Amino acid sequence: MGSFLSFGESSRRIAEADSVVVIGLGRFGGSVALELMASGTEVFGIDADPDRVQEMNGRLTQVVRADATKEEVLRQLAVHEFDRAVIAISGDLKVSILAASLLLQLDGPVIWAKATDEQHGRILEQLGVHHVIYPEKDMGRRVAHLVRGAAKDYLEVDEGYALVKVSAPRELHGTPLGATQLRERHGVTIAARRDPAGAWEHADTATVLREGDTVLVIGPTKKVERFAQLR
């Protein structure tokens, strides 16, 4: 355990920066950790699998092989000193739940925890986890919306409310948005437009859409989906 003490000193320095601790470096956790690194966020990675730790060594700010279900280990690694934590443990609900419970008891970081199904998610919510993530379900929902409609991209902002990227429909071409009665007719709002050259700009009532434009549309999910079907 002596090595954990040295890791703890290092992780404390990381925790003082713009940083996140990621527990579980499988496909989802590893992807989140690398994306955070790419965006300039310091990442302290923890996993019990030596192969995963070896794979991430040198790619994250710090990575350590450790058992996240032991309170003394979490304390020695100074996990409770981070502001944010991602629990991305896959395959073992017991380990995921125990790690979340310990982090909450330590009164440490704001926690994002991956749930494998609704039951797992309910347990995490009952424990008091701040944010429960359903990567498989959310990705499945996103792909389903892309497959069924003309949307180029889809993001469910909250249950029943979504943001989509679509081609500007012909009925809106050539008329300032303020004169199209868009909200009255379709119940959605166009937040931004991109011209064929690829330049994005905020949309307002004076914005005029042209053929080849792409727009970001926000509103109730069903209304946004219907809007995405317009040509």
Short mmCIF file of C-alpha atoms in Angstrom, two decimals:
data_model
loop_
_atom_site.label_atom_id
_atom_site.label_comp_id
_atom_site.label_asym_id
_atom_site.label_seq_id
_atom_site.Cartn_x
_atom_site.Cartn_y
_atom_site.Cartn_z
CA MET A 1 0.00 0.00 0.00
CA GLY A 2 3.00 2.28 0.24
CA SER A 3 2.81 2.94 -3.49
CA PHE A 4 -0.75 4.21 -3.00
CA LEU A 5 0.60 6.91 -0.72
CA SER A 6 2.83 8.23 -3.49
CA PHE A 7 -0.06 7.98 -5.93
CA GLY A 8 -2.14 9.87 -3.34
CA GLU A 9 0.31 12.75 -3.27
CA SER A 10 0.25 12.89 -7.06
CA SER A 11 -3.55 12.66 -7.25
CA ARG A 12 -3.90 15.48 -4.72
CA ARG A 13 -1.93 17.72 -7.06
CA ILE A 14 -4.16 16.64 -9.96
CA ALA A 15 -7.30 17.25 -7.87
CA GLU A 16 -6.29 20.87 -7.41
CA ALA A 17 -6.42 21.44 -11.17
CA ASP A 18 -9.34 21.17 -13.63
CA SER A 19 -9.62 17.45 -13.06
CA VAL A 20 -11.81 14.35 -12.95
CA VAL A 21 -11.25 10.92 -11.42
CA VAL A 22 -12.51 8.08 -13.62
CA ILE A 23 -13.09 4.73 -11.92
CA GLY A 24 -13.32 1.92 -14.45
CA LEU A 25 -11.35 2.20 -17.68
CA GLY A 26 -13.26 -0.18 -19.92
CA ARG A 27 -14.71 0.83 -23.27
CA PHE A 28 -17.01 3.53 -21.86
CA GLY A 29 -14.77 4.77 -19.03
CA GLY A 30 -11.68 4.76 -21.23
CA SER A 31 -13.50 6.72 -23.93
CA VAL A 32 -14.71 9.31 -21.40
CA ALA A 33 -11.23 9.61 -19.88
CA LEU A 34 -9.51 10.12 -23.25
CA GLU A 35 -12.12 12.65 -24.37
CA LEU A 36 -11.62 14.60 -21.15
CA MET A 37 -7.86 14.58 -21.73
CA ALA A 38 -8.36 15.81 -25.29
CA SER A 39 -10.42 18.73 -23.97
CA GLY A 40 -7.66 19.77 -21.57
CA THR A 41 -9.01 18.22 -18.36
CA GLU A 42 -6.62 16.37 -16.04
CA VAL A 43 -7.70 12.73 -15.52
CA PHE A 44 -6.79 10.36 -12.70
CA GLY A 45 -7.79 6.86 -13.82
CA ILE A 46 -8.43 3.86 -11.55
CA ASP A 47 -9.05 0.26 -12.57
CA ALA A 48 -8.53 -3.16 -11.00
CA ASP A 49 -7.51 -4.72 -14.33
CA PRO A 50 -3.73 -4.51 -14.92
CA ASP A 51 -4.16 -4.74 -18.69
CA ARG A 52 -6.47 -1.73 -18.77
CA VAL A 53 -4.12 0.22 -16.53
CA GLN A 54 -1.21 -0.63 -18.80
CA GLU A 55 -3.23 0.39 -21.87
CA MET A 56 -3.98 3.82 -20.39
CA ASN A 57 -0.53 4.39 -18.92
CA GLY A 58 0.92 7.54 -20.48
CA ARG A 59 -2.41 8.48 -22.06
CA LEU A 60 -3.96 9.87 -18.87
CA THR A 61 -2.48 12.30 -16.36
CA GLN A 62 -2.17 9.46 -13.84
CA VAL A 63 -3.46 5.89 -13.81
CA VAL A 64 -3.31 3.31 -11.04
CA ARG A 65 -4.39 -0.27 -10.48
CA ALA A 66 -6.56 -0.30 -7.36
CA ASP A 67 -9.70 -1.74 -5.76
CA ALA A 68 -12.27 1.05 -5.66
CA THR A 69 -14.47 -0.90 -3.22
CA LYS A 70 -12.07 -0.31 -0.32
CA GLU A 71 -12.49 2.93 1.59
CA GLU A 72 -8.85 3.03 2.75
CA VAL A 73 -7.68 2.78 -0.86
CA LEU A 74 -9.94 5.64 -1.99
CA ARG A 75 -8.72 7.76 0.91
CA GLN A 76 -5.05 7.02 0.21
CA LEU A 77 -5.59 7.91 -3.44
CA ALA A 78 -7.26 11.17 -2.33
CA VAL A 79 -10.29 10.44 -4.50
CA HIS A 80 -12.50 12.41 -2.13
CA GLU A 81 -10.48 15.55 -2.89
CA PHE A 82 -11.60 15.66 -6.52
CA ASP A 83 -14.57 17.83 -7.47
CA ARG A 84 -15.88 15.38 -10.06
CA ALA A 85 -15.86 11.60 -10.48
CA VAL A 86 -17.06 9.19 -13.14
CA ILE A 87 -17.88 5.65 -12.03
CA ALA A 88 -17.77 3.65 -15.26
CA ILE A 89 -17.41 0.13 -13.85
CA SER A 90 -18.79 -2.49 -16.22
CA GLY A 91 -19.95 -6.04 -15.68
CA ASP A 92 -20.19 -6.10 -11.88
CA LEU A 93 -23.13 -4.22 -10.39
CA LYS A 94 -21.99 -4.95 -6.84
CA VAL A 95 -18.63 -3.27 -7.43
CA SER A 96 -20.25 -0.27 -9.11
CA ILE A 97 -22.77 0.19 -6.31
CA LEU A 98 -20.19 -0.25 -3.54
CA ALA A 99 -17.78 2.22 -5.16
CA ALA A 100 -20.58 4.78 -5.50
CA SER A 101 -21.67 4.24 -1.91
CA LEU A 102 -18.14 4.73 -0.59
CA LEU A 103 -17.61 7.91 -2.59
CA LEU A 104 -20.86 9.33 -1.27
CA GLN A 105 -19.88 8.43 2.30
CA LEU A 106 -16.59 10.25 1.82
CA ASP A 107 -18.61 13.35 0.93
CA GLY A 108 -16.30 13.88 -2.01
CA PRO A 109 -16.87 14.65 -5.68
CA VAL A 110 -20.01 15.16 -7.69
CA ILE A 111 -20.60 11.72 -9.19
CA TRP A 112 -21.58 10.60 -12.67
CA ALA A 113 -22.21 6.84 -12.61
CA LYS A 114 -22.85 4.46 -15.49
CA ALA A 115 -25.94 2.26 -15.14
CA THR A 116 -26.27 -0.94 -17.14
CA ASP A 117 -30.07 -1.11 -16.80
CA GLU A 118 -33.05 0.54 -15.10
CA GLN A 119 -32.70 -1.49 -11.89
CA HIS A 120 -29.04 -0.56 -11.54
CA GLY A 121 -29.92 3.06 -12.22
CA ARG A 122 -32.64 3.12 -9.57
CA ILE A 123 -30.23 1.76 -6.96
CA LEU A 124 -27.65 4.41 -7.84
CA GLU A 125 -30.31 7.13 -7.63
CA GLN A 126 -31.53 5.82 -4.26
CA LEU A 127 -27.96 5.94 -2.97
CA GLY A 128 -27.85 9.61 -3.88
CA VAL A 129 -25.63 9.54 -6.99
CA HIS A 130 -25.89 12.96 -8.57
CA HIS A 131 -26.01 11.92 -12.24
CA VAL A 132 -26.91 8.46 -13.56
CA ILE A 133 -25.85 7.72 -17.15
CA TYR A 134 -27.34 5.06 -19.44
CA PRO A 135 -24.82 4.96 -22.32
CA GLU A 136 -26.28 1.96 -24.15
CA LYS A 137 -29.89 3.13 -23.84
CA ASP A 138 -29.04 6.73 -24.73
CA MET A 139 -27.00 5.67 -27.76
CA GLY A 140 -29.72 3.25 -28.86
CA ARG A 141 -32.32 6.02 -28.61
CA ARG A 142 -30.11 8.44 -30.56
CA VAL A 143 -29.44 5.93 -33.34
CA ALA A 144 -33.15 5.06 -33.54
CA HIS A 145 -34.03 8.72 -34.05
CA LEU A 146 -31.37 9.11 -36.72
CA VAL A 147 -32.56 5.98 -38.53
CA ARG A 148 -36.25 6.89 -38.53
CA GLY A 149 -35.92 10.52 -39.56
CA ALA A 150 -34.01 12.98 -41.65
CA ALA A 151 -32.00 14.28 -38.68
CA LYS A 152 -28.25 14.55 -39.18
CA ASP A 153 -27.71 14.42 -35.42
CA TYR A 154 -29.92 14.08 -32.36
CA LEU A 155 -29.52 14.92 -28.68
CA GLU A 156 -32.19 14.41 -26.04
CA VAL A 157 -31.60 17.37 -23.73
CA ASP A 158 -34.06 16.02 -21.18
CA GLU A 159 -36.93 13.57 -21.19
CA GLY A 160 -39.36 14.79 -23.83
CA TYR A 161 -37.12 17.64 -25.07
CA ALA A 162 -34.56 17.36 -27.85
CA LEU A 163 -32.09 19.17 -30.08
CA VAL A 164 -31.63 18.02 -33.67
CA LYS A 165 -29.48 19.00 -36.62
CA VAL A 166 -31.41 18.94 -39.90
CA SER A 167 -31.39 20.42 -43.39
CA ALA A 168 -33.45 23.60 -43.57
CA PRO A 169 -36.84 22.64 -45.09
CA ARG A 170 -37.92 24.33 -48.33
CA GLU A 171 -40.95 25.99 -46.76
CA LEU A 172 -38.63 28.23 -44.71
CA HIS A 173 -36.29 29.24 -47.55
CA GLY A 174 -36.11 32.92 -48.39
CA THR A 175 -38.27 34.25 -45.54
CA PRO A 176 -37.03 35.85 -42.31
CA LEU A 177 -37.67 33.39 -39.47
CA GLY A 178 -39.73 35.98 -37.62
CA ALA A 179 -42.24 35.94 -40.47
CA THR A 180 -42.55 32.15 -40.77
CA GLN A 181 -44.69 31.60 -37.63
CA LEU A 182 -42.38 28.67 -36.92
CA ARG A 183 -43.33 28.22 -33.26
CA GLU A 184 -47.05 28.57 -33.92
CA ARG A 185 -47.02 26.11 -36.83
CA HIS A 186 -44.44 23.58 -35.65
CA GLY A 187 -43.84 24.24 -31.93
CA VAL A 188 -40.04 24.37 -32.31
CA THR A 189 -37.28 26.96 -32.28
CA ILE A 190 -34.33 27.29 -34.66
CA ALA A 191 -31.31 28.19 -32.54
CA ALA A 192 -28.56 28.35 -35.19
CA ARG A 193 -27.86 27.93 -38.88
CA ARG A 194 -24.87 26.79 -40.88
CA ASP A 195 -24.38 27.80 -44.49
CA PRO A 196 -22.99 25.41 -47.14
CA ALA A 197 -19.50 26.83 -46.52
CA GLY A 198 -19.65 25.48 -42.95
CA ALA A 199 -19.97 28.71 -40.95
CA TRP A 200 -22.34 28.56 -37.96
CA GLU A 201 -24.22 31.61 -36.66
CA HIS A 202 -26.95 32.26 -34.11
CA ALA A 203 -30.43 32.42 -35.60
CA ASP A 204 -32.86 35.23 -34.82
CA THR A 205 -36.06 36.66 -36.29
CA ALA A 206 -34.11 38.31 -39.14
CA THR A 207 -32.29 35.11 -40.17
CA VAL A 208 -33.11 33.98 -43.71
CA LEU A 209 -32.54 30.33 -44.57
CA ARG A 210 -31.34 29.23 -48.01
CA GLU A 211 -31.07 25.96 -49.86
CA GLY A 212 -28.15 23.94 -48.49
CA ASP A 213 -28.38 25.44 -45.00
CA THR A 214 -28.30 23.22 -41.91
CA VAL A 215 -30.14 24.25 -38.75
CA LEU A 216 -30.17 23.33 -35.06
CA VAL A 217 -33.76 22.89 -33.93
CA ILE A 218 -34.87 22.60 -30.30
CA GLY A 219 -38.24 21.74 -28.81
CA PRO A 220 -40.48 18.93 -27.54
CA THR A 221 -39.17 15.61 -28.88
CA LYS A 222 -42.25 14.66 -30.92
CA LYS A 223 -42.51 18.10 -32.51
CA VAL A 224 -38.81 18.17 -33.32
CA GLU A 225 -39.13 14.72 -34.91
CA ARG A 226 -42.05 15.88 -37.06
CA PHE A 227 -40.08 18.95 -38.09
CA ALA A 228 -37.15 16.76 -39.09
CA GLN A 229 -39.43 15.00 -41.60
CA LEU A 230 -40.03 18.21 -43.55
CA ARG A 231 -38.25 18.49 -46.87
#
